[in-house]
Amino acid sequence: MEIGQPSPARVRPGGPGPLLLRTEREHRTGLGAVSVLKARGTVDADNAGRLSAALAAHLADAERAGEHPLLDLTEAHLACAAALRALAAPTGALARAGRALHVVQPRPHVRETLAEAGLPGIRAHADLTTALRALDSGETPPTEPGTVPTAPRPTHR
């Protein structure tokens, strides 16, 4: 599923990329269903609300379907504080329940931004393999300063 299409006015050479969101679902042996929300482009004040709404819907859909939700920020750029608030709002309930959203984001600026923000509902991983391994083991040791350990999520197999 692709949410949002870039407007011709927003696409300009050398400028920030438009925000595109896509959900991919797959089944992993031993782990079960995994749902990955992939964000591509720049998250800024203009589109942060759209990311927040899409992430909230992604988490709710994954919960209803018994899937493990992941957020892939590999191709995303967090441009402002609104981008962090877009992540903090939907993951707050996870943090209060002692869980966290596994986020894949190897770009250094994203890792640094998330570490400085110390969002307890976010668990950062360098790549998809590491995130899936953490889900499969049922343990998610803190990978960034300021994060809290998470309880294993019940699996639906």
PDB file of C-alpha atoms in Angstrom:
ATOM      1  CA  MET A   1       0.000   0.000   0.000  1.00  0.00           C
ATOM      2  CA  GLU A   2       1.432   3.379  -0.985  1.00  0.00           C
ATOM      3  CA  ILE A   3       0.175   6.451   0.853  1.00  0.00           C
ATOM      4  CA  GLY A   4       0.613   9.828  -0.739  1.00  0.00           C
ATOM      5  CA  GLN A   5       1.949  10.774  -4.094  1.00  0.00           C
ATOM      6  CA  PRO A   6       4.516  13.495  -4.549  1.00  0.00           C
ATOM      7  CA  SER A   7       3.117  16.718  -5.922  1.00  0.00           C
ATOM      8  CA  PRO A   8       5.080  18.136  -8.853  1.00  0.00           C
ATOM      9  CA  ALA A   9       5.766  21.255  -6.764  1.00  0.00           C
ATOM     10  CA  ARG A  10       7.501  19.222  -4.029  1.00  0.00           C
ATOM     11  CA  VAL A  11       9.775  17.234  -6.313  1.00  0.00           C
ATOM     12  CA  ARG A  12      12.818  19.278  -7.171  1.00  0.00           C
ATOM     13  CA  PRO A  13      16.363  18.240  -7.947  1.00  0.00           C
ATOM     14  CA  GLY A  14      18.609  18.485  -4.906  1.00  0.00           C
ATOM     15  CA  GLY A  15      15.715  19.394  -2.601  1.00  0.00           C
ATOM     16  CA  PRO A  16      14.067  17.390   0.139  1.00  0.00           C
ATOM     17  CA  GLY A  17      12.293  14.295  -1.083  1.00  0.00           C
ATOM     18  CA  PRO A  18       8.546  13.965  -0.630  1.00  0.00           C
ATOM     19  CA  LEU A  19       7.357  11.592   2.083  1.00  0.00           C
ATOM     20  CA  LEU A  20       6.190   8.244   0.751  1.00  0.00           C
ATOM     21  CA  LEU A  21       4.827   5.516   3.039  1.00  0.00           C
ATOM     22  CA  ARG A  22       4.356   1.862   2.156  1.00  0.00           C
ATOM     23  CA  THR A  23       3.443  -1.207   4.182  1.00  0.00           C
ATOM     24  CA  GLU A  24       4.940  -4.624   3.436  1.00  0.00           C
ATOM     25  CA  ARG A  25       3.781  -7.813   5.117  1.00  0.00           C
ATOM     26  CA  GLU A  26       5.549 -11.136   5.250  1.00  0.00           C
ATOM     27  CA  HIS A  27       5.668 -14.325   7.253  1.00  0.00           C
ATOM     28  CA  ARG A  28       8.916 -15.379   8.947  1.00  0.00           C
ATOM     29  CA  THR A  29       9.429 -18.966  10.066  1.00  0.00           C
ATOM     30  CA  GLY A  30       9.562 -19.130  13.846  1.00  0.00           C
ATOM     31  CA  LEU A  31       8.506 -15.500  14.210  1.00  0.00           C
ATOM     32  CA  GLY A  32       5.168 -15.310  12.448  1.00  0.00           C
ATOM     33  CA  ALA A  33       3.667 -12.357  10.636  1.00  0.00           C
ATOM     34  CA  VAL A  34       5.715  -9.173  10.321  1.00  0.00           C
ATOM     35  CA  SER A  35       4.376  -5.839   9.085  1.00  0.00           C
ATOM     36  CA  VAL A  36       6.923  -3.213   8.012  1.00  0.00           C
ATOM     37  CA  LEU A  37       5.961   0.430   7.474  1.00  0.00           C
ATOM     38  CA  LYS A  38       8.592   1.897   5.153  1.00  0.00           C
ATOM     39  CA  ALA A  39       9.067   5.649   5.085  1.00  0.00           C
ATOM     40  CA  ARG A  40      10.991   7.302   2.279  1.00  0.00           C
ATOM     41  CA  GLY A  41      11.793  10.983   1.905  1.00  0.00           C
ATOM     42  CA  THR A  42      11.875  13.881   4.313  1.00  0.00           C
ATOM     43  CA  VAL A  43       9.703  14.104   7.422  1.00  0.00           C
ATOM     44  CA  ASP A  44       9.155  17.793   8.101  1.00  0.00           C
ATOM     45  CA  ALA A  45       6.576  20.070   9.731  1.00  0.00           C
ATOM     46  CA  ASP A  46       4.351  19.856   6.638  1.00  0.00           C
ATOM     47  CA  ASN A  47       3.971  16.073   6.616  1.00  0.00           C
ATOM     48  CA  ALA A  48       4.784  14.954  10.184  1.00  0.00           C
ATOM     49  CA  GLY A  49       1.065  14.611  10.973  1.00  0.00           C
ATOM     50  CA  ARG A  50       0.652  12.245   8.046  1.00  0.00           C
ATOM     51  CA  LEU A  51       3.519  10.058   9.311  1.00  0.00           C
ATOM     52  CA  SER A  52       2.054  10.054  12.823  1.00  0.00           C
ATOM     53  CA  ALA A  53      -1.398   9.018  11.554  1.00  0.00           C
ATOM     54  CA  ALA A  54       0.064   6.333   9.276  1.00  0.00           C
ATOM     55  CA  LEU A  55       2.207   4.946  12.120  1.00  0.00           C
ATOM     56  CA  ALA A  56      -0.736   4.890  14.539  1.00  0.00           C
ATOM     57  CA  ALA A  57      -2.823   3.026  11.948  1.00  0.00           C
ATOM     58  CA  HIS A  58       0.075   0.654  11.256  1.00  0.00           C
ATOM     59  CA  LEU A  59       0.435  -0.202  14.952  1.00  0.00           C
ATOM     60  CA  ALA A  60      -3.323  -0.709  15.368  1.00  0.00           C
ATOM     61  CA  ASP A  61      -3.563  -2.897  12.242  1.00  0.00           C
ATOM     62  CA  ALA A  62      -0.587  -5.009  13.337  1.00  0.00           C
ATOM     63  CA  GLU A  63      -2.082  -5.453  16.806  1.00  0.00           C
ATOM     64  CA  ARG A  64      -5.440  -6.579  15.383  1.00  0.00           C
ATOM     65  CA  ALA A  65      -3.770  -8.969  12.934  1.00  0.00           C
ATOM     66  CA  GLY A  66      -1.301 -10.382  15.482  1.00  0.00           C
ATOM     67  CA  GLU A  67       1.661  -9.106  13.456  1.00  0.00           C
ATOM     68  CA  HIS A  68       4.987  -7.799  14.695  1.00  0.00           C
ATOM     69  CA  PRO A  69       5.168  -4.134  13.615  1.00  0.00           C
ATOM     70  CA  LEU A  70       8.398  -2.582  12.386  1.00  0.00           C
ATOM     71  CA  LEU A  71       9.176   0.908  11.096  1.00  0.00           C
ATOM     72  CA  ASP A  72      11.843   1.196   8.406  1.00  0.00           C
ATOM     73  CA  LEU A  73      13.442   4.648   8.283  1.00  0.00           C
ATOM     74  CA  THR A  74      16.347   3.534   6.099  1.00  0.00           C
ATOM     75  CA  GLU A  75      15.408   5.985   3.346  1.00  0.00           C
ATOM     76  CA  ALA A  76      13.964   8.709   5.567  1.00  0.00           C
ATOM     77  CA  HIS A  77      15.337  11.994   6.844  1.00  0.00           C
ATOM     78  CA  LEU A  78      14.002  13.503  10.080  1.00  0.00           C
ATOM     79  CA  ALA A  79      14.130  17.229   9.392  1.00  0.00           C
ATOM     80  CA  CYS A  80      12.716  18.815  12.540  1.00  0.00           C
ATOM     81  CA  ALA A  81      11.252  18.389  16.013  1.00  0.00           C
ATOM     82  CA  ALA A  82       7.823  17.744  14.468  1.00  0.00           C
ATOM     83  CA  ALA A  83       9.291  14.551  12.970  1.00  0.00           C
ATOM     84  CA  LEU A  84      10.208  13.302  16.440  1.00  0.00           C
ATOM     85  CA  ARG A  85       6.767  14.187  17.789  1.00  0.00           C
ATOM     86  CA  ALA A  86       5.294  12.217  14.878  1.00  0.00           C
ATOM     87  CA  LEU A  87       7.112   9.138  16.196  1.00  0.00           C
ATOM     88  CA  ALA A  88       6.591   9.837  19.907  1.00  0.00           C
ATOM     89  CA  ALA A  89       2.804  10.191  19.815  1.00  0.00           C
ATOM     90  CA  PRO A  90       1.870   6.766  18.399  1.00  0.00           C
ATOM     91  CA  THR A  91       4.591   4.894  20.299  1.00  0.00           C
ATOM     92  CA  GLY A  92       3.706   6.369  23.695  1.00  0.00           C
ATOM     93  CA  ALA A  93       1.156   3.640  24.441  1.00  0.00           C
ATOM     94  CA  LEU A  94       3.736   0.981  23.611  1.00  0.00           C
ATOM     95  CA  ALA A  95       6.194   2.551  26.046  1.00  0.00           C
ATOM     96  CA  ARG A  96       3.579   2.691  28.814  1.00  0.00           C
ATOM     97  CA  ALA A  97       2.900  -1.027  28.229  1.00  0.00           C
ATOM     98  CA  GLY A  98       6.627  -1.824  28.526  1.00  0.00           C
ATOM     99  CA  ARG A  99       7.008  -2.469  24.792  1.00  0.00           C
ATOM    100  CA  ALA A 100       8.665  -0.605  21.969  1.00  0.00           C
ATOM    101  CA  LEU A 101       8.444  -0.250  18.217  1.00  0.00           C
ATOM    102  CA  HIS A 102      11.455  -1.726  16.459  1.00  0.00           C
ATOM    103  CA  VAL A 103      12.888   0.842  14.053  1.00  0.00           C
ATOM    104  CA  VAL A 104      15.301   0.073  11.248  1.00  0.00           C
ATOM    105  CA  GLN A 105      17.432   3.103  10.379  1.00  0.00           C
ATOM    106  CA  PRO A 106      21.097   2.799   9.517  1.00  0.00           C
ATOM    107  CA  ARG A 107      21.582   6.490   8.647  1.00  0.00           C
ATOM    108  CA  PRO A 108      23.768   8.101  11.291  1.00  0.00           C
ATOM    109  CA  HIS A 109      21.749  11.330  11.568  1.00  0.00           C
ATOM    110  CA  VAL A 110      18.551   9.387  12.283  1.00  0.00           C
ATOM    111  CA  ARG A 111      20.278   7.226  14.890  1.00  0.00           C
ATOM    112  CA  GLU A 112      21.749  10.304  16.593  1.00  0.00           C
ATOM    113  CA  THR A 113      18.433  12.156  16.520  1.00  0.00           C
ATOM    114  CA  LEU A 114      16.555   9.237  18.070  1.00  0.00           C
ATOM    115  CA  ALA A 115      19.275   8.713  20.692  1.00  0.00           C
ATOM    116  CA  GLU A 116      19.240  12.373  21.704  1.00  0.00           C
ATOM    117  CA  ALA A 117      15.442  12.385  21.920  1.00  0.00           C
ATOM    118  CA  GLY A 118      15.448   9.302  24.177  1.00  0.00           C
ATOM    119  CA  LEU A 119      11.989   8.156  23.061  1.00  0.00           C
ATOM    120  CA  PRO A 120      11.085   5.170  25.274  1.00  0.00           C
ATOM    121  CA  GLY A 121       8.657   3.724  22.716  1.00  0.00           C
ATOM    122  CA  ILE A 122      11.376   3.297  20.088  1.00  0.00           C
ATOM    123  CA  ARG A 123      14.002   0.547  19.816  1.00  0.00           C
ATOM    124  CA  ALA A 124      16.543   1.353  17.092  1.00  0.00           C
ATOM    125  CA  HIS A 125      18.356  -1.294  15.052  1.00  0.00           C
ATOM    126  CA  ALA A 126      21.093  -0.897  12.468  1.00  0.00           C
ATOM    127  CA  ASP A 127      19.351  -3.125   9.920  1.00  0.00           C
ATOM    128  CA  LEU A 128      16.325  -5.327   9.294  1.00  0.00           C
ATOM    129  CA  THR A 129      18.165  -8.530  10.164  1.00  0.00           C
ATOM    130  CA  THR A 130      19.053  -7.222  13.626  1.00  0.00           C
ATOM    131  CA  ALA A 131      15.487  -6.043  14.234  1.00  0.00           C
ATOM    132  CA  LEU A 132      14.035  -9.403  13.203  1.00  0.00           C
ATOM    133  CA  ARG A 133      16.558 -11.250  15.384  1.00  0.00           C
ATOM    134  CA  ALA A 134      15.507  -9.118  18.375  1.00  0.00           C
ATOM    135  CA  LEU A 135      11.838  -9.880  17.690  1.00  0.00           C
ATOM    136  CA  ASP A 136      12.561 -13.590  17.296  1.00  0.00           C
ATOM    137  CA  SER A 137      14.499 -13.806  20.547  1.00  0.00           C
ATOM    138  CA  GLY A 138      11.734 -12.048  22.458  1.00  0.00           C
ATOM    139  CA  GLU A 139      14.359  -9.831  24.045  1.00  0.00           C
ATOM    140  CA  THR A 140      15.124  -6.297  23.060  1.00  0.00           C
ATOM    141  CA  PRO A 141      18.094  -4.944  24.961  1.00  0.00           C
ATOM    142  CA  PRO A 142      18.400  -1.177  24.761  1.00  0.00           C
ATOM    143  CA  THR A 143      20.283  -0.131  21.645  1.00  0.00           C
ATOM    144  CA  GLU A 144      20.188   3.610  22.232  1.00  0.00           C
ATOM    145  CA  PRO A 145      20.711   5.701  25.363  1.00  0.00           C
ATOM    146  CA  GLY A 146      17.483   6.739  27.019  1.00  0.00           C
ATOM    147  CA  THR A 147      15.483   3.702  25.958  1.00  0.00           C
ATOM    148  CA  VAL A 148      13.839   1.204  28.248  1.00  0.00           C
ATOM    149  CA  PRO A 149      13.914  -2.600  28.062  1.00  0.00           C
ATOM    150  CA  THR A 150      10.805  -4.119  26.540  1.00  0.00           C
ATOM    151  CA  ALA A 151       8.807  -7.139  27.536  1.00  0.00           C
ATOM    152  CA  PRO A 152       8.405  -9.838  24.914  1.00  0.00           C
ATOM    153  CA  ARG A 153       5.317  -9.396  22.789  1.00  0.00           C
ATOM    154  CA  PRO A 154       2.922 -12.336  22.787  1.00  0.00           C
ATOM    155  CA  THR A 155       3.228 -14.270  19.553  1.00  0.00           C
ATOM    156  CA  HIS A 156       0.269 -15.401  17.504  1.00  0.00           C
ATOM    157  CA  ARG A 157       1.328 -18.504  15.599  1.00  0.00           C
TER     158      ARG A 157
END
